[in-house]
C-alpha cells in the first residue's frame, strides 16, 4: 500500500459525490476537463516539474477515497504521487486530431480509490501553439481551488524555466476546514431547514419539450448567451440602489422563468455556495472541495413590485447563508420530500473566481471547459462587464431550441428588471419562446404536439377560420402561449380548473389551447346553457379562472373565481 500522510472524513458534498461515483461508476458526471491555449512557447519538462511541485504542495492533489471495512468513508492523503503527465505532438496531423485526443481523454474515468484524481495532457498543435488539458474529478477540487492550483503551476513553471528555486507562499491544509465543519452544531440548522421546506413534497416539476418524466438521462449539452454590457451595468446599478446582490437578481430571474416552465409559483432550485467560512483564517488560499449545494425556495408573487420582491429575496437568502454548510443529505432528511426523490432538478452556480485574470498573466487563455452535472438543467453564471449565462441541459429532456428559449427568457427578464425595477411583477414580459419549453412533451397525437408539429412544418398556414377572423398556426401558438403565461400569473398550474365560456370562434380555440398549455383542467361551458346550469358547473368544479367575453360575464355567477373577459 502506498505511504500515507494523513486521513480524515469527507465534507458533505464529497460524501454525495462519492455516493454518486459508486452508484454510477462509468458516469461522466463531475468529470472536469479544462483546456487552455498558450500564447508563448512551452518548455514541456519545466511544465511537468511545475506540476510535481504543486502536487507535493497540496494534499488534495494526492488524495484518494476509501470506505470498505471502515465505519465511515475517509479521504486519505498519499505521501507522494506520480504526476499523470502526457505530451503529444500533433504537428502535421489532421485538423480534427486535437478534438479526437480530448474525446479520448474524456472517456477515461477516474477510480476514486486511486490517487491522484487528476491528469495533464500537453499537446503541441503547431510550431507556435500549445494546448494544455487538465482533467480532474470534482470530488477533490472546486472552481476556486482550481484557479489557485493553476496560479501555483504558472508561478512554479516560471521559476523552473528560469532556473530559480520554486518559492510559493504558505498555504493552510484542507484538513483544517474538515475539522472546522466537524465542530458545527446542527440543532439550529435543522429548525431552519424544517421551517423553510415545510409543505414541499417534491421538486418543482419542470415541463420540457422532449421526452417524458421518468425517461433515462441523456447526454448533456449546453447553450451560452450573454447579457448586453449596458443591461449588465444597469442591473449592477439597480442592485446597488436596492442594496441587494447580483446573485439575488439572478435568483429572481431564474425563479420567474422556472415559474413559466412549471406552472408553479412555489419554486425550489439548488444553488452552490463557496463554502469558505470567513471565520477560518487564510481560507481563501486553501485547496480542496469547499462548495456546498443547498435548496433555495422562492415564492413568485402575483402582486407587488419587482423592487419589493428583490429586497425580500435578499433578506431571506442572507438568513439562509448562516446555514450554508449544512449537508444536503441532512436537509433532505428534514424535509417532507420522500427518500429517493430529489429536492430540486435545477442547479444555479456562479463562476466568480478570478481565473481569467490569473491565466492572462501566465500567457494562457481558456480554450474550452467540459463538465457534466447530474441535473436536467444547470445555470452557470459568470460575472464581469457582461453577465454570462451557460445553460447545461439534459438532451433527453430539452431540445436545443427549447434550451435556447429558456436562456433567452432569462436574458429578457434581466432586461426588464434593468429597465424598471419599480414595475409591477405582472409587468415582467411575456417572453415569446419561453413557452415552447414550458409545454410538457406530449405523446404522439396529443393536441399540443400536433400544433407544435404544424408550427414547425408550415407556420404561415391558416389554422382556424370563421366569420369572426382567422389565425395562422404561428399566431395560434403565440396567442395561446401568451394567454397561458397570463394564467400562470394567476396561479394556474397542473389540474387547476379553468372554465371556458365562449362562442364558437378562433378565440375559443386559443382559450382551450392556453388552458391545456398551462396544465389546467379544462372545464367547457356552453354559453347557451341556462344561467342556473352554468352556475352549478362553476360551483361543482370550483373553477379558479373563467375565460369568457364581456357580454357573457354579466350573466355568470362565479364567486371566488377570476373572470377574464377576452
Coordinates of C-alpha atoms in Angstrom, one line a residue:
X1 CA 0.0 0.0 0.0
X2 CA 1.4 3.5 -0.8
X3 CA 2.7 5.5 2.1
X4 CA 0.1 7.9 3.6
X5 CA 0.5 11.3 5.1
X6 CA -3.0 11.8 6.6
X7 CA -6.6 10.6 6.7
X8 CA -9.8 12.5 7.7
X9 CA -13.5 12.5 7.0
X10 CA -15.3 13.8 3.9
X11 CA -17.1 17.1 3.5
X12 CA -20.9 17.0 2.9
X13 CA -20.6 17.4 -0.9
X14 CA -17.7 14.9 -1.1
X15 CA -20.0 12.3 0.6
X16 CA -22.6 13.0 -2.1
X17 CA -20.1 12.8 -5.0
X18 CA -18.6 9.6 -3.6
X19 CA -22.1 8.0 -3.4
X20 CA -22.7 9.0 -7.0
X21 CA -19.4 7.6 -8.1
X22 CA -20.2 4.3 -6.5
X23 CA -23.8 4.3 -7.9
X24 CA -22.7 5.1 -11.5
X25 CA -19.0 4.2 -11.8
X26 CA -19.0 4.9 -15.6
X27 CA -20.8 8.2 -15.5
X28 CA -19.2 11.4 -16.8
X29 CA -20.9 13.4 -14.0
X30 CA -18.5 15.6 -12.1
X31 CA -15.6 14.9 -14.5
X32 CA -14.0 18.2 -15.2
X33 CA -11.9 18.8 -18.4
X34 CA -10.3 22.3 -18.7
X35 CA -8.4 23.2 -21.9
X36 CA -6.0 26.1 -22.2
X37 CA -4.1 27.6 -25.1
X38 CA -0.7 29.1 -24.7
X39 CA 0.4 32.3 -26.4
X40 CA 4.1 31.7 -25.7
X41 CA 6.5 28.7 -26.2
X42 CA 6.2 26.0 -23.6
X43 CA 9.1 24.0 -22.0
X44 CA 7.4 20.7 -21.5
X45 CA 10.0 19.4 -19.0
X46 CA 9.7 22.6 -16.9
X47 CA 5.9 22.4 -17.0
X48 CA 6.0 18.7 -15.8
X49 CA 8.3 19.8 -13.0
X50 CA 5.9 22.6 -12.0
X51 CA 3.0 20.2 -11.7
X52 CA 5.2 17.9 -9.5
X53 CA 6.0 20.8 -7.2
X54 CA 2.3 21.7 -6.9
X55 CA 1.2 18.1 -6.3
X56 CA 3.7 18.0 -3.4
X57 CA 2.3 21.2 -2.0
X58 CA -1.4 20.5 -1.9
X59 CA -2.8 17.4 -0.1
X60 CA -6.0 17.4 -2.3
X61 CA -3.8 16.6 -5.3
X62 CA -2.6 13.4 -3.5
X63 CA -6.0 12.3 -2.1
X64 CA -8.0 9.1 -2.7
X65 CA -11.2 7.8 -1.0
X66 CA -11.6 4.6 1.0
X67 CA -14.7 3.1 2.6
X68 CA -14.6 -0.7 2.6
X69 CA -14.2 -2.0 6.2
X70 CA -14.4 1.5 7.7
X71 CA -17.1 2.9 10.0
X72 CA -17.3 6.0 7.7
X73 CA -15.6 6.9 4.4
X74 CA -12.2 8.6 4.7
X75 CA -10.1 10.7 2.3
X76 CA -6.5 9.5 2.5
X77 CA -3.5 11.6 1.5
X78 CA -0.6 9.8 -0.1
X79 CA 2.9 11.0 0.8
X80 CA 3.7 11.2 -2.9
X81 CA 2.1 10.5 -6.3
X82 CA 3.4 10.0 -9.8
X83 CA 2.2 13.0 -11.8
X84 CA 0.0 11.7 -14.6
X85 CA 1.6 13.6 -17.4
X86 CA 1.4 13.1 -21.2
X87 CA 3.0 15.1 -24.0
X88 CA 1.7 14.6 -27.6
X89 CA 3.0 16.2 -30.8
X90 CA 0.1 16.8 -33.3
X91 CA 2.1 18.8 -35.8
X92 CA 1.4 17.7 -39.3
X93 CA -1.7 15.7 -38.2
X94 CA -5.3 16.2 -39.4
X95 CA -7.3 19.3 -38.1
X96 CA -9.6 17.0 -36.0
X97 CA -6.6 15.4 -34.2
X98 CA -6.9 17.6 -31.1
X99 CA -10.6 17.1 -30.7
X100 CA -10.2 13.3 -31.0
X101 CA -7.4 13.4 -28.4
X102 CA -9.6 15.3 -26.0
X103 CA -12.5 12.9 -26.6
X104 CA -10.2 10.0 -25.8
X105 CA -9.1 11.7 -22.6
X106 CA -12.7 12.4 -21.6
X107 CA -13.7 8.8 -21.9
X108 CA -11.1 7.7 -19.3
X109 CA -12.8 7.8 -15.9
X110 CA -11.1 8.1 -12.5
X111 CA -11.1 5.4 -9.9
X112 CA -11.7 7.3 -6.6
X113 CA -9.7 4.8 -4.6
X114 CA -6.5 5.6 -6.5
X115 CA -4.6 8.9 -6.2
X116 CA -4.2 11.2 -7.9
X117 CA -7.6 12.0 -9.3
X118 CA -6.3 14.3 -12.0
X119 CA -4.1 14.2 -15.0
X120 CA -2.5 16.7 -17.5
X121 CA -2.2 16.4 -21.3
X122 CA 0.1 18.8 -23.2
X123 CA -0.3 18.9 -27.0
X124 CA 1.8 20.7 -29.4
X125 CA -0.6 21.7 -32.2
X126 CA 1.9 23.6 -34.4
X127 CA 5.3 25.3 -34.0
X128 CA 3.8 28.3 -32.2
X129 CA 0.8 26.8 -30.5
X130 CA 0.5 24.5 -27.4
X131 CA -2.7 23.3 -25.7
X132 CA -2.8 22.0 -22.1
X133 CA -5.7 20.0 -20.9
X134 CA -6.2 19.4 -17.1
X135 CA -8.8 16.7 -16.2
X136 CA -9.9 16.0 -12.6
X137 CA -12.7 14.7 -10.6
X138 CA -14.7 17.3 -8.8
X139 CA -14.6 15.4 -5.6
X140 CA -11.1 16.8 -4.9
X141 CA -11.4 20.4 -6.2
X142 CA -13.8 23.2 -6.7
X143 CA -13.5 26.1 -9.1
X144 CA -11.8 28.5 -6.8
X145 CA -9.3 25.8 -5.8
X146 CA -8.6 25.0 -9.4
X147 CA -7.7 28.7 -10.0
X148 CA -5.3 28.5 -7.0
X149 CA -3.7 25.3 -8.4
X150 CA -3.2 26.9 -11.8
X151 CA -1.8 30.0 -10.3
X152 CA 0.8 27.9 -8.4
X153 CA 1.6 25.9 -11.5
X154 CA 2.3 29.0 -13.5
X155 CA 4.5 30.5 -10.8
X156 CA 6.4 27.3 -10.4
X157 CA 6.8 26.9 -14.1
X158 CA 8.3 30.4 -14.5
X159 CA 10.8 29.6 -11.7
X160 CA 11.8 26.2 -13.1
X161 CA 12.1 27.5 -16.6
X162 CA 14.3 30.4 -15.4
X163 CA 16.5 28.1 -13.2
X164 CA 15.3 29.7 -10.0
X165 CA 14.1 27.9 -6.8
X166 CA 10.4 27.5 -6.6
X167 CA 9.1 29.7 -3.7
X168 CA 5.4 29.7 -3.2
X169 CA 3.5 31.4 -0.4
X170 CA 2.5 29.3 2.6
X171 CA -0.9 27.6 2.4
X172 CA -3.2 26.1 5.0
X173 CA -4.1 22.4 4.8
X174 CA -7.6 21.3 3.7
X175 CA -8.0 19.1 6.8
X176 CA -8.3 22.3 8.9
X177 CA -11.6 23.1 7.1
X178 CA -12.8 19.5 7.5
X179 CA -12.1 19.8 11.3
X180 CA -14.0 23.2 11.4
X181 CA -17.0 21.5 9.8
X182 CA -17.0 18.8 12.4
X183 CA -17.3 21.3 15.2
X184 CA -20.5 22.8 14.0
X185 CA -23.8 22.4 15.8
X186 CA -26.8 21.3 13.6
X187 CA -29.6 22.0 16.0
X188 CA -30.4 25.5 14.8
X189 CA -29.8 24.4 11.2
X190 CA -32.4 21.6 11.5
X191 CA -35.0 24.0 12.8
X192 CA -34.3 26.5 10.0
X193 CA -34.5 23.9 7.2
X194 CA -37.6 22.2 8.5
X195 CA -39.4 25.5 8.6
X196 CA -38.1 26.6 5.2
X197 CA -39.1 23.5 3.3
X198 CA -42.3 22.7 5.2
X199 CA -45.0 21.6 2.8
X200 CA -42.7 20.7 -0.2
X201 CA -43.2 17.1 -1.1
X202 CA -41.1 17.1 -4.3
X203 CA -39.1 19.2 -6.7
X204 CA -40.5 21.9 -8.9
X205 CA -41.9 20.0 -11.8
X206 CA -40.1 21.0 -14.9
X207 CA -42.0 21.0 -18.1
X208 CA -39.9 20.2 -21.1
X209 CA -40.1 19.9 -24.9
X210 CA -38.6 16.4 -25.3
X211 CA -39.2 13.0 -23.7
X212 CA -41.3 12.2 -20.7
X213 CA -40.9 12.2 -16.9
X214 CA -39.0 9.1 -15.8
X215 CA -37.0 8.8 -19.0
X216 CA -33.4 7.9 -18.5
X217 CA -30.9 10.7 -18.6
X218 CA -29.3 11.6 -21.9
X219 CA -26.1 13.3 -22.8
X220 CA -25.6 16.8 -21.6
X221 CA -25.3 19.8 -24.0
X222 CA -25.0 23.5 -23.4
X223 CA -26.1 26.8 -24.7
X224 CA -24.3 30.1 -24.0
X225 CA -25.7 33.6 -24.1
X226 CA -24.5 37.0 -22.7
X227 CA -26.4 39.9 -21.2
X228 CA -25.6 43.1 -23.0
X229 CA -22.9 45.3 -21.3
X230 CA -25.4 48.2 -20.9
X231 CA -28.0 45.9 -19.4
X232 CA -25.4 44.4 -17.1
X233 CA -24.3 47.8 -15.9
X234 CA -27.9 48.8 -15.2
X235 CA -28.5 45.5 -13.3
X236 CA -25.5 46.3 -11.1
X237 CA -26.7 49.8 -10.5
X238 CA -30.2 48.5 -9.6
X239 CA -28.6 46.0 -7.2
X240 CA -26.6 48.8 -5.5
X241 CA -29.7 51.0 -5.3
X242 CA -31.7 48.3 -3.7
X243 CA -28.8 47.0 -1.5
X244 CA -29.1 43.5 -2.9
X245 CA -26.5 41.4 -4.6
X246 CA -26.3 40.5 -8.2
X247 CA -26.9 36.9 -7.1
X248 CA -30.3 37.9 -5.7
X249 CA -31.2 39.4 -9.1
X250 CA -30.2 36.1 -10.8
X251 CA -32.2 34.1 -8.3
X252 CA -35.3 36.3 -9.1
X253 CA -34.9 35.9 -12.9
X254 CA -34.4 32.2 -12.6
X255 CA -37.4 31.7 -10.3
X256 CA -39.5 33.8 -12.7
X257 CA -38.5 31.7 -15.7
X258 CA -39.0 28.4 -13.8
X259 CA -42.5 29.6 -12.9
X260 CA -43.2 29.7 -16.6
X261 CA -41.5 26.3 -17.1
X262 CA -43.6 24.6 -14.3
X263 CA -46.8 26.5 -14.0
X264 CA -46.0 26.8 -10.2
X265 CA -45.3 29.9 -8.1
X266 CA -43.6 28.0 -5.3
X267 CA -40.2 27.4 -6.8
X268 CA -37.3 25.3 -5.5
X269 CA -33.9 25.1 -7.1
X270 CA -30.4 24.2 -5.9
X271 CA -27.6 26.7 -5.5
X272 CA -23.9 26.2 -4.9
X273 CA -22.2 28.3 -2.3
X274 CA -18.5 28.9 -1.9
X275 CA -18.4 27.1 1.4
X276 CA -15.4 29.1 2.6
X277 CA -16.2 30.4 6.1
X278 CA -14.7 33.9 6.7
X279 CA -14.1 32.8 10.3
X280 CA -11.4 30.4 9.1
X281 CA -8.1 32.3 8.6
X282 CA -6.5 32.0 5.2
X283 CA -9.4 30.0 3.9
X284 CA -9.2 31.9 0.5
X285 CA -5.8 30.2 -0.1
X286 CA -6.9 26.6 0.8
X287 CA -7.2 24.0 -1.9
X288 CA -10.0 21.3 -1.8
X289 CA -13.7 20.9 -2.3
X290 CA -15.4 23.6 -0.2
X291 CA -18.5 24.3 -2.2
X292 CA -21.9 23.0 -1.0
X293 CA -25.2 22.7 -2.7
X294 CA -28.4 23.5 -1.0
X295 CA -32.1 24.3 -2.0
X296 CA -33.4 27.8 -2.4
X297 CA -37.1 28.2 -2.1
X298 CA -38.7 31.2 -3.8
X299 CA -42.3 32.3 -3.9
X300 CA -43.1 34.1 -7.2
X301 CA -45.8 36.5 -6.2
X302 CA -48.5 37.9 -8.5
X303 CA -48.8 41.3 -6.7
X304 CA -46.3 43.9 -5.7
X305 CA -43.3 45.4 -7.5
X306 CA -40.0 43.9 -8.7
X307 CA -38.2 46.2 -6.2
X308 CA -40.1 44.9 -3.1
X309 CA -39.6 41.3 -4.3
X310 CA -35.9 41.6 -4.7
X311 CA -35.5 43.2 -1.3
X312 CA -37.5 40.3 0.3
X313 CA -35.4 37.7 -1.5
X314 CA -32.2 39.3 -0.3
X315 CA -33.4 39.2 3.3
X316 CA -34.4 35.6 3.0
X317 CA -31.1 34.4 1.4
X318 CA -29.0 36.4 3.8
X319 CA -30.6 34.4 6.6
X320 CA -30.1 31.1 4.7
X321 CA -26.3 31.8 4.4
X322 CA -26.0 31.2 8.1
X323 CA -26.7 27.6 7.4
X324 CA -24.8 27.1 4.1
X325 CA -22.6 24.4 5.5
X326 CA -25.4 22.0 6.3
X327 CA -25.0 18.7 4.4
X328 CA -27.6 18.3 1.7
X329 CA -28.4 14.8 2.8
X330 CA -29.4 16.2 6.2
X331 CA -31.6 18.9 4.6
X332 CA -33.3 16.3 2.5
X333 CA -34.0 14.1 5.6
X334 CA -35.5 17.1 7.4
X335 CA -37.9 17.9 4.5
X336 CA -41.2 16.3 3.6
X337 CA -39.7 15.1 0.3
X338 CA -39.7 11.2 0.2
X339 CA -36.4 9.5 0.3
X340 CA -35.1 8.8 -3.2
X341 CA -36.9 11.9 -4.6
X342 CA -34.7 14.9 -5.4
X343 CA -35.3 18.2 -3.7
X344 CA -34.7 20.0 -6.9
X345 CA -34.0 19.5 -10.6
X346 CA -32.4 22.8 -11.5
X347 CA -29.0 23.9 -10.2
X348 CA -27.6 27.5 -10.1
X349 CA -23.9 28.2 -9.8
X350 CA -21.6 31.2 -10.1
X351 CA -18.2 31.3 -11.5
X352 CA -16.9 34.5 -9.9
X353 CA -13.3 33.4 -9.1
X354 CA -10.5 35.5 -10.9
X355 CA -9.4 32.6 -13.1
X356 CA -9.2 34.5 -16.3
X357 CA -7.0 37.3 -14.7
X358 CA -4.6 34.7 -13.4
X359 CA -4.4 32.9 -16.7
X360 CA -3.8 36.1 -18.7
X361 CA -0.8 36.9 -16.6
X362 CA 0.6 33.5 -17.3
X363 CA 0.2 33.5 -21.0
X364 CA -2.8 31.2 -21.0
X365 CA -6.3 31.6 -22.2
X366 CA -9.4 29.4 -21.8
X367 CA -9.9 27.3 -24.9
X368 CA -12.8 25.0 -23.6
X369 CA -14.4 23.7 -20.5
X370 CA -16.1 20.4 -20.5
X371 CA -18.2 19.2 -17.5
X372 CA -21.3 17.3 -16.7
X373 CA -23.6 17.7 -13.7
X374 CA -26.3 15.4 -12.7
X375 CA -29.3 17.7 -13.1
X376 CA -31.7 18.3 -16.0
X377 CA -30.9 22.0 -16.0
X378 CA -27.8 23.8 -14.7
X379 CA -27.4 27.5 -15.0
X380 CA -23.8 28.7 -14.6
X381 CA -23.4 32.5 -14.3
X382 CA -20.2 34.4 -14.8
X383 CA -19.8 38.0 -13.7
X384 CA -17.9 40.8 -15.4
X385 CA -18.6 43.5 -17.9
X386 CA -21.2 41.2 -19.4
X387 CA -23.2 38.8 -17.4
X388 CA -22.5 35.4 -19.0
X389 CA -25.1 32.6 -18.9
X390 CA -24.1 29.0 -19.6
X391 CA -27.1 26.6 -19.6
X392 CA -26.3 22.9 -19.3
X393 CA -29.2 20.7 -20.2
X394 CA -30.2 17.0 -20.5
X395 CA -30.8 16.3 -24.2
X396 CA -33.4 13.7 -23.3
X397 CA -35.5 16.4 -21.6
X398 CA -34.8 19.6 -23.7
X399 CA -34.1 20.2 -27.3
X400 CA -31.6 22.8 -28.4
X401 CA -34.5 25.1 -29.4
X402 CA -36.2 24.6 -26.0
X403 CA -32.9 25.1 -24.1
X404 CA -32.1 28.3 -26.0
X405 CA -35.7 29.5 -25.3
X406 CA -35.0 29.2 -21.6
X407 CA -31.7 31.0 -21.9
X408 CA -33.3 33.8 -23.9
X409 CA -36.2 34.1 -21.4
X410 CA -33.6 34.7 -18.7
X411 CA -32.0 37.4 -20.8
X412 CA -35.3 39.1 -21.4
X413 CA -36.2 39.0 -17.7
X414 CA -32.8 40.6 -16.9
X415 CA -33.5 43.3 -19.5
X416 CA -37.0 44.0 -17.9
X417 CA -35.6 44.3 -14.4
X418 CA -32.7 46.6 -15.6
X419 CA -35.2 48.8 -17.4
X420 CA -37.5 49.4 -14.5
X421 CA -37.2 47.8 -11.1
X422 CA -40.3 49.7 -9.9
X423 CA -42.6 48.0 -12.4
X424 CA -45.3 45.6 -11.0
X425 CA -44.4 41.9 -11.1
X426 CA -47.2 41.4 -13.6
X427 CA -45.4 43.8 -15.9
X428 CA -42.5 41.5 -16.5
X429 CA -42.5 40.5 -20.1
X430 CA -44.4 37.5 -21.6
X431 CA -41.4 36.1 -23.4
X432 CA -42.2 34.6 -26.8
X433 CA -40.0 31.5 -26.9
X434 CA -40.4 30.7 -23.2
X435 CA -43.5 28.7 -23.7
X436 CA -42.3 26.0 -26.1
X437 CA -40.0 24.8 -23.4
X438 CA -42.9 25.2 -20.9
X439 CA -45.1 22.6 -22.5
X440 CA -44.9 19.0 -21.2
X441 CA -43.7 16.9 -24.1
X442 CA -46.9 15.1 -25.1
X443 CA -47.3 11.6 -26.6
X444 CA -47.9 11.3 -30.4
X445 CA -51.3 12.5 -31.4
X446 CA -51.8 14.9 -28.4
X447 CA -53.4 18.2 -29.5
X448 CA -50.4 20.3 -28.3
X449 CA -48.0 18.0 -30.1
X450 CA -49.9 18.3 -33.3
X451 CA -50.0 22.1 -33.0
X452 CA -46.3 22.2 -32.3
X453 CA -45.6 20.0 -35.4
X454 CA -47.8 22.2 -37.6
X455 CA -45.9 25.3 -36.5
X456 CA -42.6 23.7 -37.4
X457 CA -43.9 22.5 -40.8
X458 CA -45.9 25.5 -42.1
X459 CA -46.2 28.3 -39.5
X460 CA -48.0 30.6 -42.0
X461 CA -50.8 28.2 -42.9
X462 CA -54.3 29.1 -41.7
X463 CA -55.1 27.0 -38.6
X464 CA -58.6 28.2 -37.6
X465 CA -61.0 30.4 -39.6
X466 CA -64.5 31.7 -39.1
X467 CA -66.6 34.8 -39.9
X468 CA -65.0 36.4 -36.9
X469 CA -61.5 36.1 -38.3
X470 CA -58.7 33.6 -38.7
X471 CA -55.3 32.7 -37.2
X472 CA -52.2 31.0 -38.7
X473 CA -50.6 28.2 -36.8
X474 CA -47.8 30.5 -35.6
X475 CA -50.4 33.1 -34.5
X476 CA -52.4 30.5 -32.7
X477 CA -49.4 29.1 -30.9
X478 CA -48.3 32.6 -30.0
X479 CA -51.6 33.8 -28.7
X480 CA -52.3 30.6 -26.7
X481 CA -48.8 30.7 -25.2
X482 CA -49.2 34.3 -24.1
X483 CA -52.6 33.6 -22.5
X484 CA -51.2 30.5 -20.8
X485 CA -48.4 32.7 -19.4
X486 CA -51.1 35.1 -18.1
X487 CA -52.9 32.2 -16.5
X488 CA -49.6 31.1 -14.8
X489 CA -49.5 34.6 -13.3
X490 CA -53.0 34.0 -11.8
X491 CA -51.7 30.8 -10.1
X492 CA -53.0 28.4 -12.7
X493 CA -51.0 25.2 -12.8
X494 CA -51.4 21.4 -13.2
X495 CA -55.0 20.2 -12.6
X496 CA -56.3 23.7 -11.6
X497 CA -59.8 24.0 -13.1
X498 CA -60.2 26.7 -15.7
X499 CA -63.6 27.2 -17.2
X500 CA -64.0 28.4 -20.8
X501 CA -67.3 30.0 -21.7
X502 CA -67.0 31.4 -25.3
X503 CA -69.0 31.2 -28.5
X504 CA -67.6 29.2 -31.4
X505 CA -64.7 31.4 -32.7
X506 CA -60.9 31.5 -33.1
X507 CA -60.8 32.9 -29.5
X508 CA -62.4 29.7 -28.2
X509 CA -59.6 27.6 -29.8
X510 CA -57.0 30.0 -28.3
X511 CA -58.6 29.7 -24.8
X512 CA -58.8 25.9 -24.8
X513 CA -55.1 25.6 -26.0
X514 CA -54.0 28.1 -23.4
X515 CA -55.7 26.1 -20.6
X516 CA -54.1 22.9 -21.8
X517 CA -50.7 24.6 -22.2
X518 CA -50.9 25.8 -18.6
X519 CA -51.6 22.3 -17.5
X520 CA -55.1 23.2 -16.3
X521 CA -58.1 21.1 -16.1
X522 CA -60.3 22.4 -18.9
X523 CA -63.9 23.0 -17.9
X524 CA -66.1 23.6 -21.1
X525 CA -69.1 25.8 -20.6
X526 CA -71.7 26.2 -23.4
X527 CA -72.8 29.9 -23.5
X528 CA -76.3 28.7 -24.5
X529 CA -76.8 26.8 -21.2
X530 CA -79.3 28.3 -18.7
X531 CA -77.6 30.6 -16.1
X532 CA -78.6 28.1 -13.4
X533 CA -76.7 25.3 -15.1
X534 CA -73.6 27.4 -15.7
X535 CA -73.6 28.4 -12.0
X536 CA -73.9 24.8 -10.9
X537 CA -71.0 23.7 -13.1
X538 CA -68.8 26.5 -11.9
X539 CA -69.6 25.8 -8.2
X540 CA -69.2 22.0 -8.7
X541 CA -65.8 22.2 -10.3
X542 CA -64.6 25.1 -8.1
X543 CA -63.1 26.7 -11.2
X544 CA -60.3 29.1 -10.3
X545 CA -60.5 31.1 -13.5
X546 CA -63.2 31.7 -16.1
X547 CA -62.3 32.7 -19.7
X548 CA -65.3 34.4 -21.4
X549 CA -66.4 37.7 -23.0
X550 CA -67.5 41.0 -21.5
X551 CA -71.1 40.3 -22.6
X552 CA -71.3 36.8 -21.3
X553 CA -69.5 37.6 -18.0
X554 CA -72.5 39.7 -16.9
X555 CA -74.7 36.5 -16.7
X556 CA -72.1 34.3 -14.9
X557 CA -72.2 33.7 -11.2
X558 CA -68.7 32.6 -10.3
X559 CA -67.9 33.6 -6.7
X560 CA -64.3 33.1 -5.8
X561 CA -63.2 32.8 -9.5
X562 CA -61.2 35.3 -11.5
X563 CA -63.3 36.2 -14.6
X564 CA -61.1 37.1 -17.6
X565 CA -63.0 38.8 -20.4
X566 CA -61.3 38.1 -23.7

